[in-house]
One Martini backbone bead per residue (centre of mass of N, CA, C, O) as a GRO file, in nm:
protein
  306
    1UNK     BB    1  17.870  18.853  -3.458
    2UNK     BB    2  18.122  18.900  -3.304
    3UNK     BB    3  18.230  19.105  -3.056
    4UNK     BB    4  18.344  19.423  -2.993
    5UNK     BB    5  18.483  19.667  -2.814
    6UNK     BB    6  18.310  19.859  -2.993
    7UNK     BB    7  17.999  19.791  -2.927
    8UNK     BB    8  17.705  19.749  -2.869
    9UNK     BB    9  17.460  19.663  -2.603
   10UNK     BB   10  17.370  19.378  -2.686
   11UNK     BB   11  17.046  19.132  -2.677
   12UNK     BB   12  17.002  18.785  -2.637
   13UNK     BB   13  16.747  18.763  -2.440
   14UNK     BB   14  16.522  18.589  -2.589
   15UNK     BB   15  16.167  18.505  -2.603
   16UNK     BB   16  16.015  18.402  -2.893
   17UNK     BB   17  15.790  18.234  -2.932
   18UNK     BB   18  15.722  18.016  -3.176
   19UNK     BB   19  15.400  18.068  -3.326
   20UNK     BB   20  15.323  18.317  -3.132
   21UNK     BB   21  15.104  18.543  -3.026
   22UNK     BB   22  15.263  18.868  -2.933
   23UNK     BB   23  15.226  19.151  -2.720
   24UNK     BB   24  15.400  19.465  -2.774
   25UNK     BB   25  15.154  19.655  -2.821
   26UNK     BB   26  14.898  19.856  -2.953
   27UNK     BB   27  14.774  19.642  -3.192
   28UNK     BB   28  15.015  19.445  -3.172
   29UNK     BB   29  15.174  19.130  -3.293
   30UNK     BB   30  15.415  18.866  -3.261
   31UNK     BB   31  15.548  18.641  -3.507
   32UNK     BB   32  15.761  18.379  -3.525
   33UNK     BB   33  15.998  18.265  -3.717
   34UNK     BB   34  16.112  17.897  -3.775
   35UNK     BB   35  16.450  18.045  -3.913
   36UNK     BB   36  16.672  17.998  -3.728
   37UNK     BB   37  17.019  18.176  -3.758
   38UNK     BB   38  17.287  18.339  -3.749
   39UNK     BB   39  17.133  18.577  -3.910
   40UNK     BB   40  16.821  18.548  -3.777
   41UNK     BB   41  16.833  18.419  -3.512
   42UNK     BB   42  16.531  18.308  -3.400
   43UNK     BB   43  16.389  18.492  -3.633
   44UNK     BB   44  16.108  18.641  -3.809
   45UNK     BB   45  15.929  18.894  -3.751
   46UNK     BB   46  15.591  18.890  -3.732
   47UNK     BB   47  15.322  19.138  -3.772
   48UNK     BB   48  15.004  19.234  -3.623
   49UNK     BB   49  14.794  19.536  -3.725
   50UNK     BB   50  14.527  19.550  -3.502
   51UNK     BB   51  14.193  19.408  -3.512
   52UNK     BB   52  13.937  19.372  -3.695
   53UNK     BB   53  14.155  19.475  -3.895
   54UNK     BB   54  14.446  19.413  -4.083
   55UNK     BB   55  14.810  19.373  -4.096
   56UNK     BB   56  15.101  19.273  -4.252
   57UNK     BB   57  15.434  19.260  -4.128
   58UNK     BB   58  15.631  19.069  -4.218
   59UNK     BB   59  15.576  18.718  -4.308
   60UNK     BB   60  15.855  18.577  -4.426
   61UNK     BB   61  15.927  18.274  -4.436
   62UNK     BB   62  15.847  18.003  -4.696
   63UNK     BB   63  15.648  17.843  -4.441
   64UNK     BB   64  15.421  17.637  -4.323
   65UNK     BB   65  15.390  17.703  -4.017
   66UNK     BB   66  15.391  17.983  -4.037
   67UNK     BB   67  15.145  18.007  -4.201
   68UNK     BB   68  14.973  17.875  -3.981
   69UNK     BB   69  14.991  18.048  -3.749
   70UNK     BB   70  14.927  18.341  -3.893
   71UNK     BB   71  14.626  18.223  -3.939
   72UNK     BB   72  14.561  18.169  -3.646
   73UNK     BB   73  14.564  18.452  -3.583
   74UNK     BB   74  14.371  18.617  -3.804
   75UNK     BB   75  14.169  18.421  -3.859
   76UNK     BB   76  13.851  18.611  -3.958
   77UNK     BB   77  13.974  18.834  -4.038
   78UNK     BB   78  14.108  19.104  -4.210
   79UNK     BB   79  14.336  19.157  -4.479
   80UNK     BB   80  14.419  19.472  -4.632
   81UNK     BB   81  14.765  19.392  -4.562
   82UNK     BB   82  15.089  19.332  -4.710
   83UNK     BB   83  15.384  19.435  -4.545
   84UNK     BB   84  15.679  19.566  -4.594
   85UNK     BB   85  16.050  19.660  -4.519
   86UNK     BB   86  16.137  19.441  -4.732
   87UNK     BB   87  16.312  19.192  -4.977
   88UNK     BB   88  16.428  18.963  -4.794
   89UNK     BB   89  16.342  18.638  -4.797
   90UNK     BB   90  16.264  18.600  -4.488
   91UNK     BB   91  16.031  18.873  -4.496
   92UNK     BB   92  15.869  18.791  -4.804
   93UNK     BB   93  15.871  18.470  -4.881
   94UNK     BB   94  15.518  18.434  -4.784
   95UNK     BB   95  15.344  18.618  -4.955
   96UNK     BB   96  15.213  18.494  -5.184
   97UNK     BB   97  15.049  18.301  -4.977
   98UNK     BB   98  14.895  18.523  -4.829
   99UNK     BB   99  14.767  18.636  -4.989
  100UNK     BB  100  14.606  18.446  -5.133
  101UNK     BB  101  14.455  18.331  -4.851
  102UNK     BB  102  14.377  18.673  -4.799
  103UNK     BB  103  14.333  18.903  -5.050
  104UNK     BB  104  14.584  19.073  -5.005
  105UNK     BB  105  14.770  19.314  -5.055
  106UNK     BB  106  15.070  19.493  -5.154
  107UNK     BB  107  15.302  19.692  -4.926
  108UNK     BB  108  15.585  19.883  -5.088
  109UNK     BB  109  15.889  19.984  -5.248
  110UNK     BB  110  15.956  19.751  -5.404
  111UNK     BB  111  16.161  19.552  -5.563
  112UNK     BB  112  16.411  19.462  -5.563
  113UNK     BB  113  16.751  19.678  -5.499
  114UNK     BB  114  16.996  19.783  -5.520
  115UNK     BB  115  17.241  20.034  -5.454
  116UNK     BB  116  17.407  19.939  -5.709
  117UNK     BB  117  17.576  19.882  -5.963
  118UNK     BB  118  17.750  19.640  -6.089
  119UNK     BB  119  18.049  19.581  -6.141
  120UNK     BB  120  18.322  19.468  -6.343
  121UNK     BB  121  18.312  19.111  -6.246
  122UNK     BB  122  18.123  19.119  -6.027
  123UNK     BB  123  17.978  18.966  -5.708
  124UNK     BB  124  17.670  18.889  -5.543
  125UNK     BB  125  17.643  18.691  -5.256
  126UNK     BB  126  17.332  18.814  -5.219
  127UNK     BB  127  17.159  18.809  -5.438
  128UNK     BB  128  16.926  18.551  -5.356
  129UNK     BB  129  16.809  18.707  -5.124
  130UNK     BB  130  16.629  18.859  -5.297
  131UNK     BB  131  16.294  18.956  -5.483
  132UNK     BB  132  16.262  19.121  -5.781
  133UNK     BB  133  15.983  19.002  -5.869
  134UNK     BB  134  15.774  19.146  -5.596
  135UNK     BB  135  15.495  19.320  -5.690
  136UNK     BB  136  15.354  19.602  -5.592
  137UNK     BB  137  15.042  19.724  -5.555
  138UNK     BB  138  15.219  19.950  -5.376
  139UNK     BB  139  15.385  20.251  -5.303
  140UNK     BB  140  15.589  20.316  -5.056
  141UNK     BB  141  15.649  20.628  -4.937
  142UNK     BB  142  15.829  20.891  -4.778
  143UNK     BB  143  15.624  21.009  -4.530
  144UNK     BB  144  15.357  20.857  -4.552
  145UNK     BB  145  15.030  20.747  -4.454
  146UNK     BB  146  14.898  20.489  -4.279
  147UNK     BB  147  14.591  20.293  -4.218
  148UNK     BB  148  14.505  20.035  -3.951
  149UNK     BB  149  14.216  20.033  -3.750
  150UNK     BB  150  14.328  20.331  -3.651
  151UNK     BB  151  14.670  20.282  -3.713
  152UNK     BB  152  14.914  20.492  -3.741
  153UNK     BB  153  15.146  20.500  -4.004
  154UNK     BB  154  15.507  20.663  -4.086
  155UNK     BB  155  15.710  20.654  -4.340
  156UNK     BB  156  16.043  20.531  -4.341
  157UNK     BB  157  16.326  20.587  -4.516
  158UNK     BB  158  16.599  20.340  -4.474
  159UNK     BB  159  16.822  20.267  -4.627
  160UNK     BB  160  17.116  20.071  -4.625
  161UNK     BB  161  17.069  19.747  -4.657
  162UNK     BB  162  16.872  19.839  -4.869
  163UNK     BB  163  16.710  20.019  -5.108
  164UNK     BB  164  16.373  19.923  -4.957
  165UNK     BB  165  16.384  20.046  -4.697
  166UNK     BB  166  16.109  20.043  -4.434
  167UNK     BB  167  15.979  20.193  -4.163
  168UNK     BB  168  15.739  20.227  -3.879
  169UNK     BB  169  15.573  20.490  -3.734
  170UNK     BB  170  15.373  20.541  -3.447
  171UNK     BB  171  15.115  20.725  -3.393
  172UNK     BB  172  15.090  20.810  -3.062
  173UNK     BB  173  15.348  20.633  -3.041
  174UNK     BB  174  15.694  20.480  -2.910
  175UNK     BB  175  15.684  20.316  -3.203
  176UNK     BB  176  15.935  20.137  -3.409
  177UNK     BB  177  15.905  19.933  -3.726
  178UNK     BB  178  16.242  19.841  -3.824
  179UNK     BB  179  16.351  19.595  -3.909
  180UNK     BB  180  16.700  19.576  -3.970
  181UNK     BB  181  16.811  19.824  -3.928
  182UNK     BB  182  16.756  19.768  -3.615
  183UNK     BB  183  16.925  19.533  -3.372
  184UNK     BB  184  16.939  19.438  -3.042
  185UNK     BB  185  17.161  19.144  -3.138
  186UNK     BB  186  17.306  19.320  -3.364
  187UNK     BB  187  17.463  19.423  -3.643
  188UNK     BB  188  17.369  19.541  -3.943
  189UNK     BB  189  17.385  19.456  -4.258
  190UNK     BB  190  17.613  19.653  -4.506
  191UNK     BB  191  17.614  19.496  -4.835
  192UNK     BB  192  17.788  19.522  -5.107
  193UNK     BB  193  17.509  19.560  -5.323
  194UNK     BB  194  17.293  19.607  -5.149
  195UNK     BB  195  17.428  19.843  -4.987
  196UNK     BB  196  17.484  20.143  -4.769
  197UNK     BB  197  17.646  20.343  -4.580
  198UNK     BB  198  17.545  20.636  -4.636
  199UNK     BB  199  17.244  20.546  -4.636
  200UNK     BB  200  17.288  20.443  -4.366
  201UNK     BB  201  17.327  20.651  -4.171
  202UNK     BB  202  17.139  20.888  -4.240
  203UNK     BB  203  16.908  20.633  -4.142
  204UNK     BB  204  16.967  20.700  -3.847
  205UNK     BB  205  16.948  21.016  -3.863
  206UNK     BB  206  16.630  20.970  -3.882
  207UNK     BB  207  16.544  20.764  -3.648
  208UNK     BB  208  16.682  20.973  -3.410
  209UNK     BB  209  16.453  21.213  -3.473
  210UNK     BB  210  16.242  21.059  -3.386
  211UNK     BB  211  15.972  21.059  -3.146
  212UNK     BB  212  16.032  20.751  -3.156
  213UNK     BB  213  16.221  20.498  -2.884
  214UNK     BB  214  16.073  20.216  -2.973
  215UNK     BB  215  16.222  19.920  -3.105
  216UNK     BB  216  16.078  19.694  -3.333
  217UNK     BB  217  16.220  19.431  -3.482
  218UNK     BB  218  16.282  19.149  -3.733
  219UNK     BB  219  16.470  19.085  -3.497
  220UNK     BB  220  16.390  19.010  -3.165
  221UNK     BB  221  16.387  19.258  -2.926
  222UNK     BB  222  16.293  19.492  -2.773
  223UNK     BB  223  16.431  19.856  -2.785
  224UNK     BB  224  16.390  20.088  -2.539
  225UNK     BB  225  16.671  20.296  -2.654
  226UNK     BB  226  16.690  20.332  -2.966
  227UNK     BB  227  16.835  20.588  -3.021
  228UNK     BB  228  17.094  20.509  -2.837
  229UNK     BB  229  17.154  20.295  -3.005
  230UNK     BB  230  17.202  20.419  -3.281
  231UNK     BB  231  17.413  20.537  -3.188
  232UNK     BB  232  17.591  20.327  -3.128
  233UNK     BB  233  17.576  20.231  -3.455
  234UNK     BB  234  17.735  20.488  -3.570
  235UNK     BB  235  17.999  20.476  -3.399
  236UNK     BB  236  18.056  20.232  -3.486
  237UNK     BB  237  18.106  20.277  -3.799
  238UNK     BB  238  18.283  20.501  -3.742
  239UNK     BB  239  18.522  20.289  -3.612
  240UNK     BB  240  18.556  20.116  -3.893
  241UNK     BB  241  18.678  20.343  -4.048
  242UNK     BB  242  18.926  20.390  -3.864
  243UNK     BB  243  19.051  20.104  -3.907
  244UNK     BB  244  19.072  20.115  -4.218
  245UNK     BB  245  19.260  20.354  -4.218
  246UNK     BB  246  19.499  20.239  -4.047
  247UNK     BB  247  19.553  19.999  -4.275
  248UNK     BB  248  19.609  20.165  -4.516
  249UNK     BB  249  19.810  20.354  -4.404
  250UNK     BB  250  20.014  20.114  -4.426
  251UNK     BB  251  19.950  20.081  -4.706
  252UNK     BB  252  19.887  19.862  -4.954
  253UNK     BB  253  19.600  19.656  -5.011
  254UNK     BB  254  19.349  19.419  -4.929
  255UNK     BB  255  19.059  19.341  -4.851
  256UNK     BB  256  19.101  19.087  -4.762
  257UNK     BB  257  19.324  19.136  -4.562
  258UNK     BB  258  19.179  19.380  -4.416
  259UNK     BB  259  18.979  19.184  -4.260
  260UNK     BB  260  19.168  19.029  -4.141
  261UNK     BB  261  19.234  19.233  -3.930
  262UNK     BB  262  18.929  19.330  -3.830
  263UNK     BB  263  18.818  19.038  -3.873
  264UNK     BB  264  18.991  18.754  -3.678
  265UNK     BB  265  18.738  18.550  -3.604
  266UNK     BB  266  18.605  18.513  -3.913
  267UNK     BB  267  18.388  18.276  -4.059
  268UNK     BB  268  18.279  18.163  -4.325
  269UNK     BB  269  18.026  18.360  -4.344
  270UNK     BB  270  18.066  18.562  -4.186
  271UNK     BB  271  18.365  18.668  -4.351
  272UNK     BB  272  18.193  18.775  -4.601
  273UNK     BB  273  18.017  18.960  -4.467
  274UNK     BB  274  18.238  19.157  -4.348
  275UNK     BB  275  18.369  19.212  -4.631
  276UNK     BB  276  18.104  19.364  -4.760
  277UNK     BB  277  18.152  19.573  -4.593
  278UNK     BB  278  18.379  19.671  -4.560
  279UNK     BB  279  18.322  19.761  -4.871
  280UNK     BB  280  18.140  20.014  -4.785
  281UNK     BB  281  18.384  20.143  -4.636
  282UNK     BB  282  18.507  20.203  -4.858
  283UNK     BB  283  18.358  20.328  -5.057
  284UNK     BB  284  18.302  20.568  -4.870
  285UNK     BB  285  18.566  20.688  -4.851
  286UNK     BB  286  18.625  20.649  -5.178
  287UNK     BB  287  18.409  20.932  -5.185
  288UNK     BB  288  18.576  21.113  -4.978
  289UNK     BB  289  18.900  21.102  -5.032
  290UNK     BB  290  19.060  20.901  -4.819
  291UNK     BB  291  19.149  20.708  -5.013
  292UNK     BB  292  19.173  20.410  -5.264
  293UNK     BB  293  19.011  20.236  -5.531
  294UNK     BB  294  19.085  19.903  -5.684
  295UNK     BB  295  18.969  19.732  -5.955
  296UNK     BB  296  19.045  19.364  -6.027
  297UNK     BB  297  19.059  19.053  -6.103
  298UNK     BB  298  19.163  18.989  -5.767
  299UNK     BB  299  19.065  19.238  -5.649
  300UNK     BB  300  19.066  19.466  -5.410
  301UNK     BB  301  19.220  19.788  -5.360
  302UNK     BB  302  19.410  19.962  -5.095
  303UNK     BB  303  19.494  20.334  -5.115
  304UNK     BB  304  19.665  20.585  -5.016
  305UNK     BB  305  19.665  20.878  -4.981
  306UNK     BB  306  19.905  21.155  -5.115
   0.00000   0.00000   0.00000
C-alpha cells in the first residue's frame, strides 16, 4: 500500500535471488518464491534451517519452481519437518507437496482459523486465502522449544494476522523468523476476520520484549533494528485508530466512507485489504468503548460515543 506521511521507514531495495539458496544466519538459507505481486512483494520467503539434517519453514506457494528449488537447496539431507508461521497458502501452499516429497511431517499451530466467528450477513474477502483443512503432525504452542540439528528455536505465538500465526525466535542468536508478523517493506495486513487489531498489537508487544532484535520475514529482507521497526508499527496502527476516531467524531458514518477519507489513494485489491483493516480498527475502538459499531444489510455504520 502507498506510504502515509506517518508510516514507518518501510525498505524495499531487497534483491530477492529467486530460487536460490541464500545464508542470512548461522544455519538458516533463504529460498525466495518466484509469487511476486501486490501482497507478496519479492515473493514468499522459505527457511531452510540447520546443516546435516534440516526443517523448512514456510515452504510457500503450491508452485512447481519452488518445489524444485527447495529440493535442490535440501539435497540429500533429512528433512525432519515441514513448519509452518501460518496457513495463508502464500506460505503453506507447497507443504503437501514437500511433505510427500521427503518424508517430513508437518509442524504448526493448527489448521488455518478466523480471528473471530462471521457476523450474519458477513462475507470474508480473505476467506479462500487461508487453508483450514491443513492438519499438523504437531501443534507447535506459545512457549515451546524445537531444536533442528542444534538451532534451538523459541516458539512464540503472534496471533493477530490471522488467528494462528507464530515466529520463532533463535536461542542465542539474535534472529527471529517473523512470518507476516512484521515486515520490513510494507505494514502488515491486520483484516477481520481473519485478523484481530487487539491481538496485533499484544503480539508486538510480546515481539518488542524478546531478546532478539534481527528480524527475518516472510517477505523481503532482514529488518536490522527489528524492535524499533515494530515499534513504529504500533505507532502507526496507534495513529491510524487516532484518524478512525476524528472521522467518526464528526457524525454518524459508513465504514465505506471512513476508509476513503484515510485511504484515499487506494483502489482495487488495495482498497478492499484497507477497508477490512480499517474495520479491525473499528471493531477495536467499538470494543474499547470509543465509538459505536452497528452492522446492517448495506454494510458497517460508525457512530459516535455520546
Amino acid at each position: 500500500m502507498p506510504a502515509s506521511p506517518a508510516s514507518p521507514p518501510y525498505d524495499r531495495a531487497f534483491d530477492a535471488q529467486v530460487g536460490e539458496p541464500i545464508d542470512v544466519a548461522p544455519a538458516i538459507a533463504r529460498v525466495t518464491a518466484p509469487n511476486a505481486s501486490a501482497y507478496t512483494f519479492t515473493g514468499t520467503n522459505s527457511f531452510l534451517i540447520g546443516h546435516n539434517e534440516i526443517a523448512v519453514l514456510d515452504p510457500g506457494p503450491d508452485d512447481d519452481a519452488h518445489l524444485r528449488a527447495l529440493l535442490k537447496a535440501i539435497g540429500g539431507r533429512k528433512v525432519v519437518a515441514v513448519i509452518l508461521t501460518h496457513t495463508h497458502r502464500d506460505h503453506s501452499g507447497l507443504a503437501r507437496r514437500l511433505m510427500a516429497e521427503t518424508g517430513a511431517p508437518l509442524w504448526s499451530n493448527g489448521p488455518h482459523r478466523l480471528s473471530r466467528p462471521l457476523k450474519p450477513f458477513e462475507f470474508n474477502p480473505f476467506g479462500r486465502s487461508g487453508d483450514f483443512r491443513l492438519e499438523p503432525d504437531r501443534v507447535l504452542v506459545d512457549g515451546e522449544r524445537i531444536e533442528i540439528d542444534g538451532t534451538v528455536l523459541a516458539v512464540v505465538a503472534t496471533p493477530g494476522h490471522c488467528a494462528n500465526h507464530l515466529a520463532f525466535a533463535l536461542e542465542g542468536q539474535d534472529f527471529v523468523l517473523m512470518g507476516d508478523h512484521v515486515m520490513g517493506w510494507n505494514s502488515t495486513v491486520v483484516a477481520t476476520p481473519d485478523g484481530d487489531l487487539g491481538d496485533y498489537l499484544a503480539s508486538l508487544g510480546k515481539v518488542i520484549a524478546l531478546p532478539q532484535t534481527r528480524y527475518l520475514p516472510g517477505h523481503g529482507g532482514e529488518i536490522a533494528d527489528g524492535r524499533a521497526f515494530a515499534r513504529a508499527l504500533k505507532a502507526h496502527r496507534l495513529m491510524r485508530n487516532g484518524q478512525l476516531l476524528d472521522v467518526v467524531r464528526q457524525g454518524p458514518t459508513s465504514l465505506t466512507i471512513a476508509a476513503r477519507a484515510i485511504y484515499p489513494d487506494l483502489t482495487g485489491k488495495f482498497a478492499m485489504a484497507g477497508k477490512q483493516t480499517l474495520l479491525s480498527h473499528a471493531e477495536y475502538l467499538a470494543g474499547r468503548g470509543e465509538i459505536a459499531l452497528r452492522r446492517t444489510l448495506l454494510g458497517v455504520r460508525l457512530l459516535p460515543r455520546r
